[in-house]
Amino acid sequence: MFERRELLMASAALAAGAGLAHARPAAAVGRPDRTPEALRGRFLDLTTPRGNMEAWARLLGNTDMKSTKYGWARGIVQGVRPGEAVRDLVGFTMLSTARLLPHESGIGYRKVLREIGLYTDLETGEVLDEWTNPYLNEKVRVVHIMNDPFNHTITEYRPQPPSYGGLNTKAPPPQPLQLDWTRHGDRLHLFSHINLFYPSALQPAKWPRESGQPFAQVTEVFLYQIAWPEMQDRRRTSVTYHGTWARTTPWLPWMLMGPTPGHCQYHTFMGAVDSLDQIDRKTVDWVAKHQPKYLEAPATWEEPSLSSLEWYARQQTPAPVPPGQPVPRAPDPELPAWFRAAPRA
């Protein structure tokens, strides 16, 4: 999931050309430091497609093409409904493992990876097997994110947009790779975002409890912080980063919210490092015990590469709706009693 989002960020303009996304220019952040002169270093020129390709590859992987790069994110998932305050629902922690392979053209890389995202108890931080949905007062089975694989290429051109399980068949013309960098002295910032609207892999006719809309409305926002001297050090084949990742998405399907108005939003810190020792120990221990293959990056390119919702549609079974009964939905929120009792002008 998380690595898929990195691909989506880089392919925003292409997805817009395919009619599946509407991307807006990034807000101005420190524009004086976005000048070409500020982005040309002694090793990489971040105003050129080649410089962007090499910088992107060293952030998302290791250009020695043998070492593993570990991605992580940690934060919360919230529920948003009209007419009430946003609610904190579950914690979230994820781990990805990636390796770069040479691109067959001789220029660029093929990135192979797998990733796991775990939902956790807000109080204890323990990984959840079941969760009581506060909107429905219903105990549900938690379905964690396990994407294996999600692979893509890193070249001098923006990646082609995802196929969304074969739903997107259009291929926009190639566009040179140019990421949205900002220089702040010795700090390099990268801003990425995308606004998506595409047919859901979980159509309500088949998945009435898991999905309330035939289209998925999703926004992803990434903010990267990188050390400029490290990016310009030609001896480094991998450059670490830290930052934040936010995602606005429909209700998670395993929450069984059905047609209930509203959505979820993720708010997390994120990063990518070169050692598993730098990843949250509780997350690593759980993965080692329950899904150890996610501690190792893939060694070869495989297909298909699917999103978490696409895997959900392939691996899960629709929750039943009692015959003759409407699809369950959460009761509408009520305004506070003191407000309802207050006299109206």
mmCIF file of C-alpha atoms in Angstrom:
data_model
loop_
_atom_site.group_PDB
_atom_site.id
_atom_site.type_symbol
_atom_site.label_atom_id
_atom_site.label_comp_id
_atom_site.label_asym_id
_atom_site.label_seq_id
_atom_site.Cartn_x
_atom_site.Cartn_y
_atom_site.Cartn_z
ATOM 1 C CA MET A 1 0.000 0.000 0.000
ATOM 2 C CA PHE A 2 2.513 2.602 1.128
ATOM 3 C CA GLU A 3 4.892 1.873 -1.756
ATOM 4 C CA ARG A 4 1.954 1.874 -4.138
ATOM 5 C CA ARG A 5 1.221 5.393 -2.933
ATOM 6 C CA GLU A 6 4.742 6.487 -3.799
ATOM 7 C CA LEU A 7 4.090 5.250 -7.319
ATOM 8 C CA LEU A 8 0.802 7.125 -7.436
ATOM 9 C CA MET A 9 2.505 10.331 -6.418
ATOM 10 C CA ALA A 10 4.988 10.089 -9.263
ATOM 11 C CA SER A 11 2.238 9.214 -11.767
ATOM 12 C CA ALA A 12 -0.263 11.910 -10.790
ATOM 13 C CA ALA A 13 -0.015 13.851 -14.017
ATOM 14 C CA LEU A 14 -0.380 10.729 -16.130
ATOM 15 C CA ALA A 15 -3.363 9.514 -14.160
ATOM 16 C CA ALA A 16 -5.008 12.879 -14.734
ATOM 17 C CA GLY A 17 -4.427 12.435 -18.436
ATOM 18 C CA ALA A 18 -6.159 9.061 -18.243
ATOM 19 C CA GLY A 19 -9.241 10.631 -16.689
ATOM 20 C CA LEU A 20 -8.830 8.841 -13.377
ATOM 21 C CA ALA A 21 -7.253 11.602 -11.316
ATOM 22 C CA HIS A 22 -7.454 15.341 -10.886
ATOM 23 C CA ALA A 23 -4.118 16.679 -9.703
ATOM 24 C CA ARG A 24 -3.587 20.301 -8.715
ATOM 25 C CA PRO A 25 -0.292 22.187 -8.608
ATOM 26 C CA ALA A 26 1.441 21.975 -5.252
ATOM 27 C CA ALA A 27 1.097 24.942 -2.946
ATOM 28 C CA ALA A 28 4.008 27.329 -2.868
ATOM 29 C CA VAL A 29 6.366 26.308 -0.072
ATOM 30 C CA GLY A 30 9.573 28.292 0.096
ATOM 31 C CA ARG A 31 9.526 29.271 -3.567
ATOM 32 C CA PRO A 32 12.864 31.131 -3.375
ATOM 33 C CA ASP A 33 14.501 27.769 -2.731
ATOM 34 C CA ARG A 34 12.840 26.139 -5.754
ATOM 35 C CA THR A 35 15.010 27.951 -8.242
ATOM 36 C CA PRO A 36 17.016 25.788 -10.663
ATOM 37 C CA GLU A 37 20.238 27.007 -9.111
ATOM 38 C CA ALA A 38 19.186 25.753 -5.658
ATOM 39 C CA LEU A 39 18.378 22.285 -7.018
ATOM 40 C CA ARG A 40 21.619 21.716 -8.918
ATOM 41 C CA GLY A 41 24.116 19.904 -6.763
ATOM 42 C CA ARG A 42 27.661 18.682 -7.212
ATOM 43 C CA PHE A 43 26.345 15.177 -7.963
ATOM 44 C CA LEU A 44 22.661 15.337 -8.979
ATOM 45 C CA ASP A 45 20.822 18.029 -10.913
ATOM 46 C CA LEU A 46 17.230 17.817 -9.711
ATOM 47 C CA THR A 47 15.999 19.905 -12.618
ATOM 48 C CA THR A 48 16.718 17.090 -15.108
ATOM 49 C CA PRO A 49 14.891 13.788 -15.702
ATOM 50 C CA ARG A 50 18.121 11.842 -15.120
ATOM 51 C CA GLY A 51 18.767 13.606 -11.819
ATOM 52 C CA ASN A 52 15.186 13.009 -10.695
ATOM 53 C CA MET A 53 15.393 9.337 -11.650
ATOM 54 C CA GLU A 54 18.556 8.770 -9.646
ATOM 55 C CA ALA A 55 17.281 10.746 -6.649
ATOM 56 C CA TRP A 56 13.937 8.897 -6.670
ATOM 57 C CA ALA A 57 15.657 5.524 -6.927
ATOM 58 C CA ARG A 58 17.978 6.285 -4.002
ATOM 59 C CA LEU A 59 15.004 7.347 -1.866
ATOM 60 C CA LEU A 60 12.791 4.366 -2.667
ATOM 61 C CA GLY A 61 15.523 1.746 -2.891
ATOM 62 C CA ASN A 62 19.260 1.170 -3.031
ATOM 63 C CA THR A 63 21.047 1.570 -6.346
ATOM 64 C CA ASP A 64 23.582 -1.085 -5.424
ATOM 65 C CA MET A 65 20.675 -3.348 -6.540
ATOM 66 C CA LYS A 66 21.284 -5.912 -3.840
ATOM 67 C CA SER A 67 20.460 -4.249 -0.503
ATOM 68 C CA THR A 68 16.961 -3.949 0.990
ATOM 69 C CA LYS A 69 15.313 -0.588 1.667
ATOM 70 C CA TYR A 70 12.772 -0.580 4.518
ATOM 71 C CA GLY A 71 9.788 1.759 4.474
ATOM 72 C CA TRP A 72 7.626 2.492 7.490
ATOM 73 C CA ALA A 73 4.587 4.495 8.547
ATOM 74 C CA ARG A 74 2.969 4.867 11.956
ATOM 75 C CA GLY A 75 -0.102 6.817 13.054
ATOM 76 C CA ILE A 76 -3.876 6.617 13.330
ATOM 77 C CA VAL A 77 -6.986 6.023 11.228
ATOM 78 C CA GLN A 78 -9.917 8.340 11.864
ATOM 79 C CA GLY A 79 -13.603 8.237 10.938
ATOM 80 C CA VAL A 80 -15.269 11.291 9.418
ATOM 81 C CA ARG A 81 -19.049 11.717 9.268
ATOM 82 C CA PRO A 82 -21.143 14.814 8.593
ATOM 83 C CA GLY A 83 -22.772 16.220 11.713
ATOM 84 C CA GLU A 84 -20.291 15.030 14.345
ATOM 85 C CA ALA A 85 -16.673 15.348 15.463
ATOM 86 C CA VAL A 86 -13.995 13.262 13.778
ATOM 87 C CA ARG A 87 -13.316 10.030 15.720
ATOM 88 C CA ASP A 88 -10.033 8.223 16.308
ATOM 89 C CA LEU A 89 -10.756 4.601 15.349
ATOM 90 C CA VAL A 90 -7.581 2.473 15.233
ATOM 91 C CA GLY A 91 -3.835 2.824 15.171
ATOM 92 C CA PHE A 92 -1.830 1.925 12.090
ATOM 93 C CA THR A 93 1.696 0.653 11.530
ATOM 94 C CA MET A 94 3.279 -0.573 8.325
ATOM 95 C CA LEU A 95 6.467 -2.059 6.962
ATOM 96 C CA SER A 96 7.652 -2.391 3.365
ATOM 97 C CA THR A 97 10.713 -4.080 1.902
ATOM 98 C CA ALA A 98 12.061 -3.085 -1.503
ATOM 99 C CA ARG A 99 14.941 -3.938 -3.801
ATOM 100 C CA LEU A 100 16.014 -2.377 -7.105
ATOM 101 C CA LEU A 101 16.785 -4.440 -10.199
ATOM 102 C CA PRO A 102 18.323 -3.154 -13.448
ATOM 103 C CA HIS A 103 15.888 -1.951 -16.086
ATOM 104 C CA GLU A 104 16.079 -3.960 -19.278
ATOM 105 C CA SER A 105 16.646 -0.792 -21.341
ATOM 106 C CA GLY A 106 19.913 -0.166 -19.513
ATOM 107 C CA ILE A 107 18.627 3.131 -18.084
ATOM 108 C CA GLY A 108 16.623 3.056 -14.895
ATOM 109 C CA TYR A 109 15.447 0.478 -12.408
ATOM 110 C CA ARG A 110 12.733 -2.029 -11.721
ATOM 111 C CA LYS A 111 11.571 -1.820 -8.123
ATOM 112 C CA VAL A 112 10.293 -5.020 -6.494
ATOM 113 C CA LEU A 113 8.612 -4.846 -3.105
ATOM 114 C CA ARG A 114 6.072 -6.197 -0.684
ATOM 115 C CA GLU A 115 4.365 -4.399 2.174
ATOM 116 C CA ILE A 116 2.237 -5.081 5.224
ATOM 117 C CA GLY A 117 -0.029 -2.648 7.090
ATOM 118 C CA LEU A 118 -1.399 -3.528 10.523
ATOM 119 C CA TYR A 119 -4.304 -1.997 12.429
ATOM 120 C CA THR A 120 -3.705 -1.631 16.139
ATOM 121 C CA ASP A 121 -5.536 -0.880 19.372
ATOM 122 C CA LEU A 122 -5.424 2.826 20.194
ATOM 123 C CA GLU A 123 -4.708 2.212 23.873
ATOM 124 C CA THR A 124 -2.302 -0.729 23.882
ATOM 125 C CA GLY A 125 -0.768 -0.595 20.412
ATOM 126 C CA GLU A 126 -1.402 -4.332 20.019
ATOM 127 C CA VAL A 127 -2.258 -5.671 16.574
ATOM 128 C CA LEU A 128 -5.999 -6.279 16.298
ATOM 129 C CA ASP A 129 -7.732 -9.500 15.279
ATOM 130 C CA GLU A 130 -11.201 -8.135 16.021
ATOM 131 C CA TRP A 131 -12.537 -4.646 16.549
ATOM 132 C CA THR A 132 -15.802 -3.268 17.861
ATOM 133 C CA ASN A 133 -17.153 -0.756 15.390
ATOM 134 C CA PRO A 134 -18.373 2.180 17.520
ATOM 135 C CA TYR A 135 -20.740 3.418 14.832
ATOM 136 C CA LEU A 136 -22.603 0.112 14.597
ATOM 137 C CA ASN A 137 -21.743 -1.399 18.001
ATOM 138 C CA GLU A 138 -20.760 -4.510 16.055
ATOM 139 C CA LYS A 139 -17.683 -6.704 16.444
ATOM 140 C CA VAL A 140 -15.915 -7.196 13.107
ATOM 141 C CA ARG A 141 -12.897 -9.168 11.889
ATOM 142 C CA VAL A 142 -9.926 -6.953 11.062
ATOM 143 C CA VAL A 143 -8.344 -7.490 7.635
ATOM 144 C CA HIS A 144 -4.787 -6.175 7.524
ATOM 145 C CA ILE A 145 -3.026 -4.937 4.397
ATOM 146 C CA MET A 146 -0.729 -7.477 2.770
ATOM 147 C CA ASN A 147 0.364 -6.491 -0.718
ATOM 148 C CA ASP A 148 2.703 -8.982 -2.347
ATOM 149 C CA PRO A 149 3.937 -7.821 -4.732
ATOM 150 C CA PHE A 150 3.572 -4.241 -5.799
ATOM 151 C CA ASN A 151 6.259 -3.542 -8.370
ATOM 152 C CA HIS A 152 6.959 -0.597 -10.650
ATOM 153 C CA THR A 153 9.661 0.991 -12.768
ATOM 154 C CA ILE A 154 11.816 4.065 -12.107
ATOM 155 C CA THR A 155 13.026 5.714 -15.307
ATOM 156 C CA GLU A 156 13.510 9.207 -16.713
ATOM 157 C CA TYR A 157 9.763 9.298 -17.397
ATOM 158 C CA ARG A 158 6.814 9.451 -15.043
ATOM 159 C CA PRO A 159 5.408 5.972 -14.343
ATOM 160 C CA GLN A 160 2.301 4.941 -16.193
ATOM 161 C CA PRO A 161 -0.790 5.111 -13.957
ATOM 162 C CA PRO A 162 -1.911 1.883 -12.266
ATOM 163 C CA SER A 163 -4.367 -0.385 -14.056
ATOM 164 C CA TYR A 164 -6.640 -0.641 -10.992
ATOM 165 C CA GLY A 165 -7.088 -4.351 -11.638
ATOM 166 C CA GLY A 166 -7.593 -3.838 -15.370
ATOM 167 C CA LEU A 167 -10.123 -0.999 -15.022
ATOM 168 C CA ASN A 168 -7.766 1.575 -16.520
ATOM 169 C CA THR A 169 -6.761 0.661 -20.069
ATOM 170 C CA LYS A 170 -5.574 4.086 -21.275
ATOM 171 C CA ALA A 171 -1.870 4.835 -21.618
ATOM 172 C CA PRO A 172 -1.044 8.566 -21.724
ATOM 173 C CA PRO A 173 2.025 9.700 -23.696
ATOM 174 C CA PRO A 174 5.326 9.624 -21.776
ATOM 175 C CA GLN A 175 6.243 12.699 -19.749
ATOM 176 C CA PRO A 176 9.715 13.516 -18.378
ATOM 177 C CA LEU A 177 10.137 12.825 -14.679
ATOM 178 C CA GLN A 178 10.198 16.026 -12.639
ATOM 179 C CA LEU A 179 9.377 15.832 -8.930
ATOM 180 C CA ASP A 180 8.340 18.770 -6.740
ATOM 181 C CA TRP A 181 11.491 19.638 -4.788
ATOM 182 C CA THR A 182 12.100 22.550 -2.415
ATOM 183 C CA ARG A 183 15.509 23.420 -0.968
ATOM 184 C CA HIS A 184 15.866 24.820 2.551
ATOM 185 C CA GLY A 185 19.615 25.154 3.055
ATOM 186 C CA ASP A 186 20.827 21.665 3.981
ATOM 187 C CA ARG A 187 17.285 20.288 3.959
ATOM 188 C CA LEU A 188 15.599 19.021 0.814
ATOM 189 C CA HIS A 189 11.820 18.752 0.826
ATOM 190 C CA LEU A 190 9.670 16.777 -1.602
ATOM 191 C CA PHE A 191 5.927 17.383 -1.885
ATOM 192 C CA SER A 192 3.661 14.843 -3.580
ATOM 193 C CA HIS A 193 -0.083 14.474 -3.727
ATOM 194 C CA ILE A 194 -2.794 13.048 -5.905
ATOM 195 C CA ASN A 195 -6.596 13.172 -6.005
ATOM 196 C CA LEU A 196 -8.124 9.969 -7.377
ATOM 197 C CA PHE A 197 -11.627 8.998 -8.439
ATOM 198 C CA TYR A 198 -11.875 5.551 -10.008
ATOM 199 C CA PRO A 199 -14.215 2.523 -10.142
ATOM 200 C CA SER A 200 -14.013 0.583 -6.898
ATOM 201 C CA ALA A 201 -12.867 -3.033 -6.903
ATOM 202 C CA LEU A 202 -15.645 -3.567 -4.328
ATOM 203 C CA GLN A 203 -18.875 -2.789 -6.141
ATOM 204 C CA PRO A 204 -21.843 -2.354 -3.738
ATOM 205 C CA ALA A 205 -24.033 -4.769 -5.690
ATOM 206 C CA LYS A 206 -21.675 -7.596 -4.698
ATOM 207 C CA TRP A 207 -20.162 -6.071 -1.544
ATOM 208 C CA PRO A 208 -23.093 -4.191 0.047
ATOM 209 C CA ARG A 209 -21.652 -4.158 3.567
ATOM 210 C CA GLU A 210 -18.056 -3.473 2.545
ATOM 211 C CA SER A 211 -18.696 -0.699 0.036
ATOM 212 C CA GLY A 212 -21.223 2.102 -0.177
ATOM 213 C CA GLN A 213 -20.204 3.692 -3.492
ATOM 214 C CA PRO A 214 -19.307 2.350 -6.967
ATOM 215 C CA PHE A 215 -16.367 4.782 -7.192
ATOM 216 C CA ALA A 216 -13.450 5.207 -4.805
ATOM 217 C CA GLN A 217 -12.569 8.803 -3.919
ATOM 218 C CA VAL A 218 -9.011 8.849 -2.575
ATOM 219 C CA THR A 219 -6.476 11.573 -1.827
ATOM 220 C CA GLU A 220 -2.853 10.906 -0.889
ATOM 221 C CA VAL A 221 -0.435 13.534 0.486
ATOM 222 C CA PHE A 222 3.277 12.870 1.086
ATOM 223 C CA LEU A 223 5.769 15.285 2.655
ATOM 224 C CA TYR A 224 9.408 14.141 2.545
ATOM 225 C CA GLN A 225 12.381 15.590 4.449
ATOM 226 C CA ILE A 226 15.819 14.680 3.127
ATOM 227 C CA ALA A 227 19.362 15.752 3.948
ATOM 228 C CA TRP A 228 20.690 17.703 0.950
ATOM 229 C CA PRO A 229 24.337 16.704 1.610
ATOM 230 C CA GLU A 230 23.344 13.022 1.579
ATOM 231 C CA MET A 231 21.464 13.398 -1.693
ATOM 232 C CA GLN A 232 24.567 15.021 -3.208
ATOM 233 C CA ASP A 233 27.010 12.408 -1.858
ATOM 234 C CA ARG A 234 27.921 10.227 -4.866
ATOM 235 C CA ARG A 235 29.178 7.502 -2.512
ATOM 236 C CA ARG A 236 25.667 6.903 -1.177
ATOM 237 C CA THR A 237 23.594 4.389 -3.088
ATOM 238 C CA SER A 238 20.688 4.885 -0.669
ATOM 239 C CA VAL A 239 19.344 8.077 0.906
ATOM 240 C CA THR A 240 17.013 7.898 3.907
ATOM 241 C CA TYR A 241 14.092 10.232 4.466
ATOM 242 C CA HIS A 242 11.437 11.079 7.038
ATOM 243 C CA GLY A 243 8.129 12.851 6.654
ATOM 244 C CA THR A 244 4.383 12.419 6.831
ATOM 245 C CA TRP A 245 1.748 10.517 4.877
ATOM 246 C CA ALA A 246 -1.972 11.278 4.902
ATOM 247 C CA ARG A 247 -4.721 9.438 3.050
ATOM 248 C CA THR A 248 -8.417 10.154 2.611
ATOM 249 C CA THR A 249 -10.275 7.009 1.572
ATOM 250 C CA PRO A 250 -13.703 5.333 1.748
ATOM 251 C CA TRP A 251 -14.628 3.413 4.887
ATOM 252 C CA LEU A 252 -12.283 0.442 5.268
ATOM 253 C CA PRO A 253 -14.220 -2.539 3.876
ATOM 254 C CA TRP A 254 -13.809 -4.732 6.957
ATOM 255 C CA MET A 255 -15.529 -2.074 9.077
ATOM 256 C CA LEU A 256 -18.781 -3.061 7.305
ATOM 257 C CA MET A 257 -20.115 0.497 7.167
ATOM 258 C CA GLY A 258 -22.143 -0.160 4.008
ATOM 259 C CA PRO A 259 -24.013 2.958 2.787
ATOM 260 C CA THR A 260 -23.212 5.008 5.915
ATOM 261 C CA PRO A 261 -22.172 8.540 4.816
ATOM 262 C CA GLY A 262 -18.565 9.390 5.607
ATOM 263 C CA HIS A 263 -15.026 8.156 5.098
ATOM 264 C CA CYS A 264 -11.700 7.351 6.771
ATOM 265 C CA GLN A 265 -8.497 9.332 6.914
ATOM 266 C CA TYR A 266 -4.974 8.180 7.781
ATOM 267 C CA HIS A 267 -2.476 10.495 9.483
ATOM 268 C CA THR A 268 1.017 9.060 9.911
ATOM 269 C CA PHE A 269 4.688 9.760 10.204
ATOM 270 C CA MET A 270 6.695 7.863 7.582
ATOM 271 C CA GLY A 271 10.217 7.176 6.436
ATOM 272 C CA ALA A 272 12.601 4.836 4.663
ATOM 273 C CA VAL A 273 15.795 3.438 6.177
ATOM 274 C CA ASP A 274 18.537 0.941 5.378
ATOM 275 C CA SER A 275 18.319 -1.270 8.479
ATOM 276 C CA LEU A 276 15.486 -3.259 9.995
ATOM 277 C CA ASP A 277 16.845 -2.220 13.385
ATOM 278 C CA GLN A 278 15.491 1.272 12.693
ATOM 279 C CA ILE A 279 11.898 0.024 12.355
ATOM 280 C CA ASP A 280 9.472 -0.095 15.300
ATOM 281 C CA ARG A 281 10.369 -3.274 17.221
ATOM 282 C CA LYS A 282 6.785 -4.263 18.058
ATOM 283 C CA THR A 283 5.882 -4.163 14.367
ATOM 284 C CA VAL A 284 8.945 -6.174 13.352
ATOM 285 C CA ASP A 285 8.312 -8.797 16.054
ATOM 286 C CA TRP A 286 4.686 -9.274 14.961
ATOM 287 C CA VAL A 287 5.670 -9.629 11.307
ATOM 288 C CA ALA A 288 8.484 -12.050 12.180
ATOM 289 C CA LYS A 289 6.049 -14.260 14.065
ATOM 290 C CA HIS A 290 3.015 -14.130 11.779
ATOM 291 C CA GLN A 291 4.158 -13.084 8.271
ATOM 292 C CA PRO A 292 7.968 -13.451 8.105
ATOM 293 C CA LYS A 293 8.197 -13.191 4.328
ATOM 294 C CA TYR A 294 7.404 -9.465 4.638
ATOM 295 C CA LEU A 295 10.786 -8.950 6.292
ATOM 296 C CA GLU A 296 12.492 -9.790 2.991
ATOM 297 C CA ALA A 297 12.279 -7.902 -0.290
ATOM 298 C CA PRO A 298 11.310 -9.891 -3.395
ATOM 299 C CA ALA A 299 14.148 -11.102 -5.587
ATOM 300 C CA THR A 300 12.354 -11.069 -8.957
ATOM 301 C CA TRP A 301 9.680 -9.143 -10.823
ATOM 302 C CA GLU A 302 6.238 -10.747 -10.542
ATOM 303 C CA GLU A 303 2.702 -9.960 -11.654
ATOM 304 C CA PRO A 304 0.050 -8.938 -10.883
ATOM 305 C CA SER A 305 0.697 -5.857 -8.754
ATOM 306 C CA LEU A 306 -2.567 -5.008 -7.012
ATOM 307 C CA SER A 307 -3.787 -2.511 -4.427
ATOM 308 C CA SER A 308 -5.074 -3.518 -1.004
ATOM 309 C CA LEU A 309 -8.714 -3.165 -2.170
ATOM 310 C CA GLU A 310 -8.010 -5.326 -5.213
ATOM 311 C CA TRP A 311 -6.442 -7.986 -2.992
ATOM 312 C CA TYR A 312 -9.434 -7.704 -0.646
ATOM 313 C CA ALA A 313 -11.812 -8.349 -3.547
ATOM 314 C CA ARG A 314 -9.819 -11.434 -4.565
ATOM 315 C CA GLN A 315 -9.209 -12.921 -1.132
ATOM 316 C CA GLN A 316 -12.271 -12.071 0.989
ATOM 317 C CA THR A 317 -15.947 -13.059 0.875
ATOM 318 C CA PRO A 318 -18.814 -10.520 0.995
ATOM 319 C CA ALA A 319 -20.400 -10.221 4.432
ATOM 320 C CA PRO A 320 -23.985 -11.513 4.376
ATOM 321 C CA VAL A 321 -27.054 -9.314 4.632
ATOM 322 C CA PRO A 322 -30.088 -10.990 6.281
ATOM 323 C CA PRO A 323 -32.685 -11.919 3.629
ATOM 324 C CA GLY A 324 -35.364 -9.284 3.276
ATOM 325 C CA GLN A 325 -33.461 -6.821 5.459
ATOM 326 C CA PRO A 326 -31.870 -3.510 4.404
ATOM 327 C CA VAL A 327 -28.097 -3.222 4.346
ATOM 328 C CA PRO A 328 -27.046 -2.211 7.889
ATOM 329 C CA ARG A 329 -25.851 1.354 8.289
ATOM 330 C CA ALA A 330 -24.859 3.441 11.260
ATOM 331 C CA PRO A 331 -27.550 5.635 12.853
ATOM 332 C CA ASP A 332 -27.284 9.280 11.888
ATOM 333 C CA PRO A 333 -25.432 11.379 14.470
ATOM 334 C CA GLU A 334 -27.477 13.561 16.810
ATOM 335 C CA LEU A 335 -26.655 17.093 17.815
ATOM 336 C CA PRO A 336 -25.794 17.516 21.523
ATOM 337 C CA ALA A 337 -28.788 17.587 23.883
ATOM 338 C CA TRP A 338 -27.868 21.050 25.168
ATOM 339 C CA PHE A 339 -27.969 22.390 21.628
ATOM 340 C CA ARG A 340 -31.292 20.729 20.817
ATOM 341 C CA ALA A 341 -32.778 22.124 24.026
ATOM 342 C CA ALA A 342 -31.531 25.656 23.464
ATOM 343 C CA PRO A 343 -34.193 28.181 22.397
ATOM 344 C CA ARG A 344 -34.076 29.241 18.766
ATOM 345 C CA ALA A 345 -34.103 32.864 17.757
#
